[in-house]
Coordinates of C-alpha atoms and ligand atoms in Angstrom, one line a residue:
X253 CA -45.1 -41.6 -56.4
X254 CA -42.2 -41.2 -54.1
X255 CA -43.5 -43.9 -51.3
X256 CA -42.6 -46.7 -54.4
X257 CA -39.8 -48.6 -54.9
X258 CA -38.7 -47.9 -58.5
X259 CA -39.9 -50.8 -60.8
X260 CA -36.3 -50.8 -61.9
X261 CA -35.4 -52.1 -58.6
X262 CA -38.1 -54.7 -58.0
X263 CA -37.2 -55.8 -61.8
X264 CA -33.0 -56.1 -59.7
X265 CA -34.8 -57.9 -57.0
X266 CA -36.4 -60.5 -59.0
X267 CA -33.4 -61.3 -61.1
X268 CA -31.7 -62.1 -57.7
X269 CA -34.5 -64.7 -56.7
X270 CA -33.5 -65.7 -60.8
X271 CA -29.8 -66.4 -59.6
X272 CA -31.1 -68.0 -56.4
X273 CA -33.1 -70.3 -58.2
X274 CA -30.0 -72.1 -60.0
X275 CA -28.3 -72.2 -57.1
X276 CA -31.4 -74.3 -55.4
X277 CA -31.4 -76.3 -59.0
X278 CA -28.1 -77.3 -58.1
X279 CA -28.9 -78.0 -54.6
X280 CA -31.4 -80.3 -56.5
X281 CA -29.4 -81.9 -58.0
X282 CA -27.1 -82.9 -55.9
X283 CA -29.5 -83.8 -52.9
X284 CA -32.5 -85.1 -55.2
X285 CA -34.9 -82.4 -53.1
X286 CA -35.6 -79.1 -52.7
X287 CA -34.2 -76.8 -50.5
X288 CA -36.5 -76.6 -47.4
X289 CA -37.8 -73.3 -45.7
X290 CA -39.1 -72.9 -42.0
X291 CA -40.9 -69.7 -41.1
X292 CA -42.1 -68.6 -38.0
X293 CA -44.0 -65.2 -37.3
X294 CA -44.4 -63.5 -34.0
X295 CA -46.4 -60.1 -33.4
X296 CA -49.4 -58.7 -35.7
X297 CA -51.5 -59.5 -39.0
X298 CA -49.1 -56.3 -40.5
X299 CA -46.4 -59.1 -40.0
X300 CA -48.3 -62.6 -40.7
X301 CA -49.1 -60.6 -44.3
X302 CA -44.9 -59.7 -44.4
X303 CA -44.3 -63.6 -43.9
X304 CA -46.7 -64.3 -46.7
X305 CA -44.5 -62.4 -48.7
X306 CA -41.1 -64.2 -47.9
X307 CA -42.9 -67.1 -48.5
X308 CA -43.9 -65.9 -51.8
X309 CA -40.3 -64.7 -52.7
X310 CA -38.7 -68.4 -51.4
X311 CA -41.0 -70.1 -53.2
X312 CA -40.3 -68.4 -56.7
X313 CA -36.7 -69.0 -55.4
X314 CA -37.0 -72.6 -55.4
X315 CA -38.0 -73.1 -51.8
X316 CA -39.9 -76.1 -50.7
X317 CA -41.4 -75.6 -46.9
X318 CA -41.1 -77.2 -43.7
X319 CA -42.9 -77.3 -40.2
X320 CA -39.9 -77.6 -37.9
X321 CA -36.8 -75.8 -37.9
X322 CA -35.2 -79.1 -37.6
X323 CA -35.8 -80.1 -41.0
X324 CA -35.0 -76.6 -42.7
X325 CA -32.2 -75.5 -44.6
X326 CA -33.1 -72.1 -44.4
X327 CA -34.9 -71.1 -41.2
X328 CA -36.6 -67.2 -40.9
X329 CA -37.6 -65.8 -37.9
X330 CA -40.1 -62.7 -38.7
X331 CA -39.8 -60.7 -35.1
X332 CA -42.2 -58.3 -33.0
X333 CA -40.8 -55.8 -31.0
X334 CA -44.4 -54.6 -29.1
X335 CA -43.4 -56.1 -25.8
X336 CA -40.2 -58.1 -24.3
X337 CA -41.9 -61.2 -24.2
X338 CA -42.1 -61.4 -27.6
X339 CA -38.4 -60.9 -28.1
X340 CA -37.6 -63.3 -25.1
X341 CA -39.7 -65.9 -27.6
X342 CA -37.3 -65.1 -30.4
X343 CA -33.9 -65.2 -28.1
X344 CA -35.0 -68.7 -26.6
X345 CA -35.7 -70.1 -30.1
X346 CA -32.2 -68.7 -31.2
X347 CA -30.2 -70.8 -28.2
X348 CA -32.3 -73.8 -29.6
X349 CA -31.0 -73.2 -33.5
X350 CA -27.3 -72.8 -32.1
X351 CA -27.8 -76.8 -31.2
X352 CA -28.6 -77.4 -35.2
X353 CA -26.5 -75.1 -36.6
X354 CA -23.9 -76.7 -34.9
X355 CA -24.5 -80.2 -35.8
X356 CA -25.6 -78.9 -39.2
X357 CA -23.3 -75.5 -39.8
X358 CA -25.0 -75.3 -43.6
X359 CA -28.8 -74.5 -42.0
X360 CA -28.9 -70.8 -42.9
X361 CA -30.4 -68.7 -39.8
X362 CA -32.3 -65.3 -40.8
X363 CA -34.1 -62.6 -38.3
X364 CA -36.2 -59.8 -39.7
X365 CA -38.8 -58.0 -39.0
X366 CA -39.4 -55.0 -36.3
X367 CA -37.2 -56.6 -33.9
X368 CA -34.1 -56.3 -35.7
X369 CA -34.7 -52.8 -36.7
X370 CA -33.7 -51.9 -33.7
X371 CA -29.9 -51.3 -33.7
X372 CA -29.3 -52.1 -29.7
X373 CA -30.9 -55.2 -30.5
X374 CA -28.9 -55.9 -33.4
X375 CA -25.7 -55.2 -31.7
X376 CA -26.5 -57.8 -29.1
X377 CA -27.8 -60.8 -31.7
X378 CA -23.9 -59.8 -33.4
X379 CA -22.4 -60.3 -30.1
X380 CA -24.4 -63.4 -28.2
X381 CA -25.7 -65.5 -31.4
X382 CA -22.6 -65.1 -33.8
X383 CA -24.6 -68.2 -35.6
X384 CA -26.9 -66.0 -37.0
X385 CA -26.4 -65.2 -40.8
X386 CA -29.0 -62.8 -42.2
X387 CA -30.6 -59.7 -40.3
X388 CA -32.8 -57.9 -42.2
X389 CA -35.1 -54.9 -40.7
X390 CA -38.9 -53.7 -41.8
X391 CA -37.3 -51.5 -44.0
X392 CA -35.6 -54.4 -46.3
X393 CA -38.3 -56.7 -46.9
X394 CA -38.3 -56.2 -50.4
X395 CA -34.5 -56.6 -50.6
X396 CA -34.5 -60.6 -49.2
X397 CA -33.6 -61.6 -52.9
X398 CA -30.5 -59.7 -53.0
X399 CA -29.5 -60.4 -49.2
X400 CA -30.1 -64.3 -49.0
X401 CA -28.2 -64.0 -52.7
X402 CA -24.9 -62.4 -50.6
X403 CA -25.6 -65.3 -47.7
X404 CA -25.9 -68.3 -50.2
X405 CA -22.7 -66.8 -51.9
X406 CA -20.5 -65.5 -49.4
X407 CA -21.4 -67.8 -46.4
X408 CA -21.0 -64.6 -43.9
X409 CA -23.2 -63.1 -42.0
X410 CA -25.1 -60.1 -44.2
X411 CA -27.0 -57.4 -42.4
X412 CA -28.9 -55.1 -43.5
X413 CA -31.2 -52.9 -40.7
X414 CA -31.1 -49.6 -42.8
X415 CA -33.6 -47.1 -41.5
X416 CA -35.8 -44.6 -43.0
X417 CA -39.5 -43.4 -43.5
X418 CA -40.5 -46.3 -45.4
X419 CA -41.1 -47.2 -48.9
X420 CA -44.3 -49.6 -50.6
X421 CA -43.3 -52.0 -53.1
X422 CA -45.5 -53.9 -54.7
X423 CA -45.9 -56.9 -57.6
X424 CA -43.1 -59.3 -56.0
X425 CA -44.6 -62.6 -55.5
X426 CA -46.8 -63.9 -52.2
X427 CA -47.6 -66.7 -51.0
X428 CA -50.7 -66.8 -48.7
X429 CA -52.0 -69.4 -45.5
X430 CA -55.3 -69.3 -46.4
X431 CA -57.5 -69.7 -49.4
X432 CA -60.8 -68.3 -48.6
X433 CA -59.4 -65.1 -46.3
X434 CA -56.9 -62.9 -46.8
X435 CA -55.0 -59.5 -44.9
X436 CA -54.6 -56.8 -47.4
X437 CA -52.0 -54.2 -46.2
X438 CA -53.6 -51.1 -47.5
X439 CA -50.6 -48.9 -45.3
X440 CA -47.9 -49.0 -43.3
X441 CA -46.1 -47.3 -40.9
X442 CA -47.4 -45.1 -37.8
X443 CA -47.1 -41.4 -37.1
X444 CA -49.1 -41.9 -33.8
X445 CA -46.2 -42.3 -31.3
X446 CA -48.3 -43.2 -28.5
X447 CA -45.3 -42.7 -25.9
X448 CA -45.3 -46.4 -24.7
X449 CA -45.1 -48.0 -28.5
X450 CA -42.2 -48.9 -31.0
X451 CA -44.3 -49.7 -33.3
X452 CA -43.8 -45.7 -35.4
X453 CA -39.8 -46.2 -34.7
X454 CA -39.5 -50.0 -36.4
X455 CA -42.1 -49.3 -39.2
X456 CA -41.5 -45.9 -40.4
X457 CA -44.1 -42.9 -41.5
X458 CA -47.5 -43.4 -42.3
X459 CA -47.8 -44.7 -46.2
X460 CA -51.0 -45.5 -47.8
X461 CA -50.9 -47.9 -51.0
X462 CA -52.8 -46.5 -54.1
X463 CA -56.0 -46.9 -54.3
X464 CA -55.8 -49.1 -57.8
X465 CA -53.1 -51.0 -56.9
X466 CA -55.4 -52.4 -53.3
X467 CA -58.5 -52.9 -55.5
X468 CA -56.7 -54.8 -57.7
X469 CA -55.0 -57.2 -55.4
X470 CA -58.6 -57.6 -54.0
X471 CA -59.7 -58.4 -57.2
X472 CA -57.3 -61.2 -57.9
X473 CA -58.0 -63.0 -54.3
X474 CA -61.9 -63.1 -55.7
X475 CA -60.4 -64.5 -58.7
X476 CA -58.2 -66.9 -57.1
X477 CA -61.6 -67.9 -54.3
X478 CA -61.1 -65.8 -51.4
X479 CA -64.4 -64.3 -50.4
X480 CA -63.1 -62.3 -46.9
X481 CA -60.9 -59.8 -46.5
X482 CA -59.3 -57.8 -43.8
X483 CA -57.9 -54.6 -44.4
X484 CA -54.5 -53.7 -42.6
X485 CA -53.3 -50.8 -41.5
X486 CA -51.4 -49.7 -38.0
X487 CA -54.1 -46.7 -37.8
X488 CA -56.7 -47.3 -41.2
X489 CA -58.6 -44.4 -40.2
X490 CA -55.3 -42.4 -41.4
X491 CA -55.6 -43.9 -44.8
X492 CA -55.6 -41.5 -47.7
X493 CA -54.1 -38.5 -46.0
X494 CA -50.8 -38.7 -47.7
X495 CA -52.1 -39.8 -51.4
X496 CA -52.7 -37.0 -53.9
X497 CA -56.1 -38.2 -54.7
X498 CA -59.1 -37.1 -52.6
X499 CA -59.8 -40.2 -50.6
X500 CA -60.2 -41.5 -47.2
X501 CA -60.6 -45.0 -45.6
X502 CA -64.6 -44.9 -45.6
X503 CA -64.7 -44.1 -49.1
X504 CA -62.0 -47.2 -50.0
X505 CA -64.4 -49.6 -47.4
X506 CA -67.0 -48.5 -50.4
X507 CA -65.3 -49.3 -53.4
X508 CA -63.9 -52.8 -51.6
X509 CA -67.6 -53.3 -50.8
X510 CA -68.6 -52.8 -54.6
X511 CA -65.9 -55.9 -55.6
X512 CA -68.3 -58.6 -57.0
X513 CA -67.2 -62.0 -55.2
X514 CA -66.2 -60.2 -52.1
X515 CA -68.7 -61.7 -49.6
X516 CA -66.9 -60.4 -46.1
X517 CA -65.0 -57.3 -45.5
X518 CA -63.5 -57.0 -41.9
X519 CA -60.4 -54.0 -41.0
X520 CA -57.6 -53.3 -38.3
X521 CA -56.9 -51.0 -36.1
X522 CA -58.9 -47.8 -35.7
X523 CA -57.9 -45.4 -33.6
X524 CA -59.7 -44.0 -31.2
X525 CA -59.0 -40.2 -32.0
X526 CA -59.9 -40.7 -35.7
X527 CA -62.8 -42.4 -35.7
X528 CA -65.6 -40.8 -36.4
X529 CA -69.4 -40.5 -37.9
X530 CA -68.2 -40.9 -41.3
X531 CA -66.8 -44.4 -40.9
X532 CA -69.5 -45.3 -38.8
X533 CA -72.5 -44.9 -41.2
X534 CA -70.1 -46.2 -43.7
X535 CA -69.9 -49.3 -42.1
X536 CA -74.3 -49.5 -41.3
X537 CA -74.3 -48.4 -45.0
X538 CA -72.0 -51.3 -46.6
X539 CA -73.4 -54.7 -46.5
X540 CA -70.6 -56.4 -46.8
X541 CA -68.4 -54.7 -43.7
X542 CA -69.0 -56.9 -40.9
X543 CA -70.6 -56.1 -37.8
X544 CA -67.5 -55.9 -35.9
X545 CA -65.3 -53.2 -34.2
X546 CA -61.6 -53.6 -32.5
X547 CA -61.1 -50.4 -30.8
X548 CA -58.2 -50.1 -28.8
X549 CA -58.8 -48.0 -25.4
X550 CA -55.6 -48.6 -23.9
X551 CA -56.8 -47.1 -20.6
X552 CA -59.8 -45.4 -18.6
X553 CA -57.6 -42.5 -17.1
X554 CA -57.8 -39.3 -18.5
X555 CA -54.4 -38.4 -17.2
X556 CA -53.0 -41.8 -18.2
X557 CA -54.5 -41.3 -21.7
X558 CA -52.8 -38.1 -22.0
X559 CA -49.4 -39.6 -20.9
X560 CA -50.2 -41.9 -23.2
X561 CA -50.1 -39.5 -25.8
X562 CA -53.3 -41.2 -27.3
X563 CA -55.2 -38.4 -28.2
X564 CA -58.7 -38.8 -26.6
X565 CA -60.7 -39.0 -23.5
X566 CA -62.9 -41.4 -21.4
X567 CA -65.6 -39.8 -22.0
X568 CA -64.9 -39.1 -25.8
X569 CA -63.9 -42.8 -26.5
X570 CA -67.3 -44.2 -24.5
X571 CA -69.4 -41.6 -27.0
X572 CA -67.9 -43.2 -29.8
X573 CA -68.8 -46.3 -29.1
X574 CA -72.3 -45.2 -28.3
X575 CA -72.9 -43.8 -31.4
X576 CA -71.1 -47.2 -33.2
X577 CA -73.8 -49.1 -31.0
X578 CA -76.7 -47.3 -31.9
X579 CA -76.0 -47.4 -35.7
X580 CA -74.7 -50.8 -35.6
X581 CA -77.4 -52.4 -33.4
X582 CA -75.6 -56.2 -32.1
X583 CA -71.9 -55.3 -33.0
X584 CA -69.4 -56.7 -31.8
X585 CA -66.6 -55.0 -30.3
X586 CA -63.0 -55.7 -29.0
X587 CA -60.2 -53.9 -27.8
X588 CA -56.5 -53.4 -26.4
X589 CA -55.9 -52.5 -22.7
X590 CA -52.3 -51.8 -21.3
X591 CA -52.5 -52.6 -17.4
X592 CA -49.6 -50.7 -15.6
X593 CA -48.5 -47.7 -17.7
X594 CA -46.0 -46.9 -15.3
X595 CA -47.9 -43.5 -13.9
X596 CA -51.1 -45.5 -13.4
X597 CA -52.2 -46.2 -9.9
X598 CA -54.6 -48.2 -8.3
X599 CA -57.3 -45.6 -9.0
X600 CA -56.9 -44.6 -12.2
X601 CA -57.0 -48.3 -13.1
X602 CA -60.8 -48.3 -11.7
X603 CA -61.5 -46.0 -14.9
X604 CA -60.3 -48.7 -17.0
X605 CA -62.8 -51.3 -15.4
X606 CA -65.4 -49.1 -15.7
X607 CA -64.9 -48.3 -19.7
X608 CA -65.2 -52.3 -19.7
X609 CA -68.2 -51.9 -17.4
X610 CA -70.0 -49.9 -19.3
X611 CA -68.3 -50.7 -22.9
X612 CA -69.2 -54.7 -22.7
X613 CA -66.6 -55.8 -25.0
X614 CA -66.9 -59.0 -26.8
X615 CA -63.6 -59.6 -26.0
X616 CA -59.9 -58.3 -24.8
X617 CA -56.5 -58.2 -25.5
X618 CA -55.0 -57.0 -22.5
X619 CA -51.0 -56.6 -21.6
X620 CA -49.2 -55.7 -18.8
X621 CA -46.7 -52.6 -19.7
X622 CA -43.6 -53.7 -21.4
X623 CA -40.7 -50.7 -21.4
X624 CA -39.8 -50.3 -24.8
X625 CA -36.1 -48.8 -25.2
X626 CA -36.0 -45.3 -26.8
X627 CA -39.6 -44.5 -26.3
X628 CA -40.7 -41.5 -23.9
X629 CA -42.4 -43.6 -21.4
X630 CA -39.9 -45.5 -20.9
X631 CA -38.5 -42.8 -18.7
X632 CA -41.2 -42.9 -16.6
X633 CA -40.6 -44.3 -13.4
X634 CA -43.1 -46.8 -12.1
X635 CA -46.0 -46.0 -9.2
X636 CA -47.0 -49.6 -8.6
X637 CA -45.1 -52.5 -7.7
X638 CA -45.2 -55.5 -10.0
X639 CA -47.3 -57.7 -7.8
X640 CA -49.9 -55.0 -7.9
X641 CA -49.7 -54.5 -11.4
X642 CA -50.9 -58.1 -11.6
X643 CA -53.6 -58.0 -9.1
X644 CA -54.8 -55.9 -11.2
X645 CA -54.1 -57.3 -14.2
X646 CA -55.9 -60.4 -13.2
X647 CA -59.1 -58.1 -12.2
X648 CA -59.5 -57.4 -15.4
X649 CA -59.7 -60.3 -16.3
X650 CA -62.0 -61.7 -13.7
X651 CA -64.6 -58.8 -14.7
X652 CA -64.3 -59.3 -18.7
X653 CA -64.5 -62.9 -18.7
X654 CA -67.4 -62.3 -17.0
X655 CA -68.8 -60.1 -19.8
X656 CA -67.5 -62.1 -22.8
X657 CA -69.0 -65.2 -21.6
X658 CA -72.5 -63.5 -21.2
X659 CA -71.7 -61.9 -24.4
X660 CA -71.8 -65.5 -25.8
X661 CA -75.0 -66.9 -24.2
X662 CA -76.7 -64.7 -25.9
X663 CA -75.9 -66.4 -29.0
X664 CA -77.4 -69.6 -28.0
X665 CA -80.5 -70.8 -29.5
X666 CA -79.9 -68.4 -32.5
X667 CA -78.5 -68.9 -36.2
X668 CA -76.1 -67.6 -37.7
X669 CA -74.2 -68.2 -40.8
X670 CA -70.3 -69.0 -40.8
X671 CA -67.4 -69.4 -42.9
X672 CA -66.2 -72.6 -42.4
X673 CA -62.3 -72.2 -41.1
X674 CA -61.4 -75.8 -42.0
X675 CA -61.3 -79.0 -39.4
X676 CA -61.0 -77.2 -35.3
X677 CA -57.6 -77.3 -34.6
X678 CA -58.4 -78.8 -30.8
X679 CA -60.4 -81.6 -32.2
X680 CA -60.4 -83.0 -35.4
X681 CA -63.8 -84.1 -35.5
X682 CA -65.3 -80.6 -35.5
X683 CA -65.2 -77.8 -37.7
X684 CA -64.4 -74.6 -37.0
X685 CA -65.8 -71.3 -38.3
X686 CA -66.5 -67.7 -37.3
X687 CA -70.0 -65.6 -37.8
X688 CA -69.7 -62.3 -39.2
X689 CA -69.2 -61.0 -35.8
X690 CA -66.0 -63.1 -35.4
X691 CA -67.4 -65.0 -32.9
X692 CA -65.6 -68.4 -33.1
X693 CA -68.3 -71.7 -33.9
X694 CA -67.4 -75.3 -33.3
X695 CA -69.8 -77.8 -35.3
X696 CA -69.8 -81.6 -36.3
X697 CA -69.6 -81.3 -40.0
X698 CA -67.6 -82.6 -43.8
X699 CA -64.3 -81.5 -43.7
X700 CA -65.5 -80.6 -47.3
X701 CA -67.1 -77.5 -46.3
X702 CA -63.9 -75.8 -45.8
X703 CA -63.8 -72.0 -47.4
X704 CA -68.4 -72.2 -47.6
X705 CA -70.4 -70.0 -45.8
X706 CA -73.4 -72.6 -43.6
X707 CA -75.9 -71.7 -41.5
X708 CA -75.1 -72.7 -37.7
X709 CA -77.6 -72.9 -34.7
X710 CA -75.7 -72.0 -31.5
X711 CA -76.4 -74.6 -28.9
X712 CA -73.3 -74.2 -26.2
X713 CA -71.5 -70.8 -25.2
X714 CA -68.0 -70.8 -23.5
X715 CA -65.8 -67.4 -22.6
X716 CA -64.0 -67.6 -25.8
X717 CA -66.2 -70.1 -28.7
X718 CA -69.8 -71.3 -29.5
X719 CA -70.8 -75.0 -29.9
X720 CA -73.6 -75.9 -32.6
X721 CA -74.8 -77.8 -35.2
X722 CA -75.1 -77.4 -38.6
X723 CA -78.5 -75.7 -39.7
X724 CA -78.7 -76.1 -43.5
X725 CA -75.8 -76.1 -45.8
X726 CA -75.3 -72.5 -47.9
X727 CA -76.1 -69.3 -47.6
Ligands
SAH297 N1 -51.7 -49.8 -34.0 C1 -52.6 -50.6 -33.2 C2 -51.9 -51.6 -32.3 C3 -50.5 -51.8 -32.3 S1 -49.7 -52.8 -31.1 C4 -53.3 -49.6 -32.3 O1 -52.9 -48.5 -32.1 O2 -54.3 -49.9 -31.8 C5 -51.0 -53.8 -30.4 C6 -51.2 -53.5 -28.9 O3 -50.1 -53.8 -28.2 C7 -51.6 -52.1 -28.6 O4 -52.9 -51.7 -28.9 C8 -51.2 -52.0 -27.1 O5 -52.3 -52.4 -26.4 C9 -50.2 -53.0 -27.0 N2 -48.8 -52.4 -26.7 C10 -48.1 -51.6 -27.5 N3 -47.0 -51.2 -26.9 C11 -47.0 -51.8 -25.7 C12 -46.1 -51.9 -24.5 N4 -45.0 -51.1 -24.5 N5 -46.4 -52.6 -23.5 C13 -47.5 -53.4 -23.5 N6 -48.4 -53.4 -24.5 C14 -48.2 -52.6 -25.6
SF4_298 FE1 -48.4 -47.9 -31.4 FE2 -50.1 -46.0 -31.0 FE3 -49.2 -46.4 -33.5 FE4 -50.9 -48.1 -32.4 S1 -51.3 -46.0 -32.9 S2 -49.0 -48.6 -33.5 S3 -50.3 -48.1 -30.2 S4 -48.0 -45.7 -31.7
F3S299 FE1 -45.0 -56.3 -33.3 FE2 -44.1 -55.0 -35.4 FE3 -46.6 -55.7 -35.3 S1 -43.6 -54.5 -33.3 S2 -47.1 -55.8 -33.2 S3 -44.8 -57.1 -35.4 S4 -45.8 -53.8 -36.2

């Protein structure tokens, strides 16, 4: 299929991670340690899941890992592009690693990721943080053997940002956070261009992964103990449409439900515009797809939603979740909201309060408008002043925090069961879990019941977790 990267070239790739390999030996030898990696991911699950794989390729390399930068010999920043704040993160920690690399100049710095596949951006790293010696963009992932090969080697800075559509490789090693979950990428890429986002110009086309080839690295995670998946996708609901085979993302939610040992299936993101009746009693029909829905709105204003090239309307979007409700009696439902598209005024941001009115999200993930270079609304010039933009950001929160939390009480005095997370990671003497619904449990309990599914009585709700106690152990 011509979305794969020839087996002839992953077969290259590997033998470079072969070559890299004796250079760590030597490094062994002469230090009496491994090499030490540091990574550090900003931005989605699409991107935690591309860390997993650097990992996976450093660590057949040779690569031992660190925490803190400080203690690295290789340090790799995965970027996020979404919003300037997340590139402001990666720029700060960069004037931080000019400190080490000058007192150690051997540390070796690398930046990938949707960040650096943006040229402007690129051209500024080359000019500002000359200590910088590997930039590699989305498109290149697969190539890390062969470009930290040219680093180690030459000792100058290698670059390679590269754009196209996008490609798929699969069967190069990964090495993955958790043992009991784990993010399956079942495509890539974004043909929505939802004028705000740079999300379709850093990732490429749409590409779905075959079929087989997701099944069967499903199939191995059972193997290996993981019982929950999540399936990723920028838009899921467009999986299929460019795969020969007759297929759709409903129909793959069915064979991934049929995986014996698969206990949880969760996905991310649907959109809006391609969501439908299918998926939904797809979803009631498998037992193992979990009660749970992010649906990103983005905004309540027709017009907005139209300059937002999204694809739907108010009214549309609150009949779809309607129906989701009615099927799906007790879901639970999240969302994105962008507050300030620059056209949106102080009315049209009413619309969006209502959807949450009358929506009563679990929970939000709400931003405040970020202009993204080389998109079409970045263009747009702005209606409200910033310090209105925030009044109203801070609304919206106001209201929802006011749903979520009664959301949550009416959890209390009820059990439910919960994969146990590990130890809670504010307080070491609980443990931390999540129901099926993704609603977050903290419970006194062994630190041996990581990666088990117990039964929890809710005692205590808060805005964002449960408190209770452990009911009886298993399922
Ligand atoms: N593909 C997913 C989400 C991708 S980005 C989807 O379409 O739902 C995650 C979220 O970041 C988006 O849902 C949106 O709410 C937010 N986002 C994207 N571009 C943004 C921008 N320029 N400014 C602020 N928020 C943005
Ligand atoms: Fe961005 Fe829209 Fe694509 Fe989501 S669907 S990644 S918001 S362009
Ligand atoms: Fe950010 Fe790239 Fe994900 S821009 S949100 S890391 S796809």
């Amino acid at each position: 299929m011509s979305h794969y990267i020839e087996p002839a070239e992953i077969t290259r790739q590997k033998d470079f991670l072969n070559r890299i390999k004796e250079i760590n030996n030597n490094f062994y030898v002469k230090n009496g340690r491994k090499p030490l990696a540091n990574t550090e991911t900003y931005g989605c699950q699409q991107n935690e899941n591309d860390t997993e794989r650097i990992r996976g390729m450093l660590y057949e390399a040779g690569y031992d890992f660190c925490e803190k930068a400080e203690d690295a010999d290789l340090v790799i920043y995965n970027t996020c592009a979404v919003r300037e704040n997340a590139e402001d993160r990666v720029y700060g920690r960069l004037g931080i690693l000019k400190h080490l690399k000058e007192s150690r100049p051997e540390l070796i710095i690398g930046l990938c990721g949707c960040m650096v596949q943006q040229e402007h951006i690129v051209e500024k790293i080359k000019k500002i943080h000359k200590h910088v010696d590997l930039i590699f963009g989305t498109h290149a992932l697969y190539r890390l053997p062969e470009l930290l090969y040219n680093t180690l080697k030459e000792r100058e800075t290698v670059i390679d940002i590269e754009n196209c559509d996008g490609k798929i490789f699969e069967d190069m090693p990964i090495l993955r956070d958790s043992s009991d979950k784990a993010w399956v990428s079942i495509m890539y890429g974004c043909n929505n261009f939802c004028s705000y986002c740079i999300v379709p110009y850093v990732r490429g086309r749409e590409r779905s992964r075959a079929p087989e080839k997701i099944l069967e690295e499903i199939k191995e995670l059972v193997s290996d103990g993981v019982t929950e998946i999540c399936l990723l996708g920028q838009n899921v609901n467009s999986y299929g449409k460019d795969l020969e085979q007759d297929i759709d993302f409903s129909d793959l939610l069915c064979m991934v439900n049929d995986i014996p040992g698969v206990q949880r299936i969760r996905f991310m993101t649907s959109h809006p515009k391609d969501f439908g009746d299918k998926l939904i009693d797809t979803m009631a029909a498998c037992d193992k797809v979990c009660p749970q829905l992010h649906l990103p709105f983005q905004a309540g204003n027709n017009r907005v939603l139209r300059e937002m090239n999204r694809g739907y309307t108010k009214e549309e979007y609150l009949e779809k979740i309607r129906r989701v409700k009615e099927k799906i009696p007790g879901i639970s439902l999240s969302t994105d909201i962008i507050v300030g598209f620059p056209t949106e005024t102080n009315e049209d941001f009413l619309d969006t309060l209502d959807v949450l009115r009358k929506v009563e999200f679990d929970s939000v993930f709400s931003f405040i408008y970020s202009k993204r270079e080389g998109t079409p609304a970045a263009k747009l010039d702005f209606v409200l002043s910033e310090e209105e933009i925030h009044t109203n950001f801070n609304k919206l929160l106001e209201v929802q925090n006011e749903i979520s939390k009664r959301k949550n009480d009416a959890y209390v005095g009820k059990t439910f069961t919960v994969l146990v997370d590990g130890v809670s990671k504010n307080n070491d003497e609980m443990l931390s879990g999540r129901t099926d619904t993704s609603k977050i449990v903290n419970f006194k309990g062994d630190a041996a019941l990581k990666g088990k599914y117990v039964r929890v009585k809710v005692t205590e709700a808060h805005t964002w977790s449960l408190n209770g106690e452990l009911a009886e152990e298993g399922i």
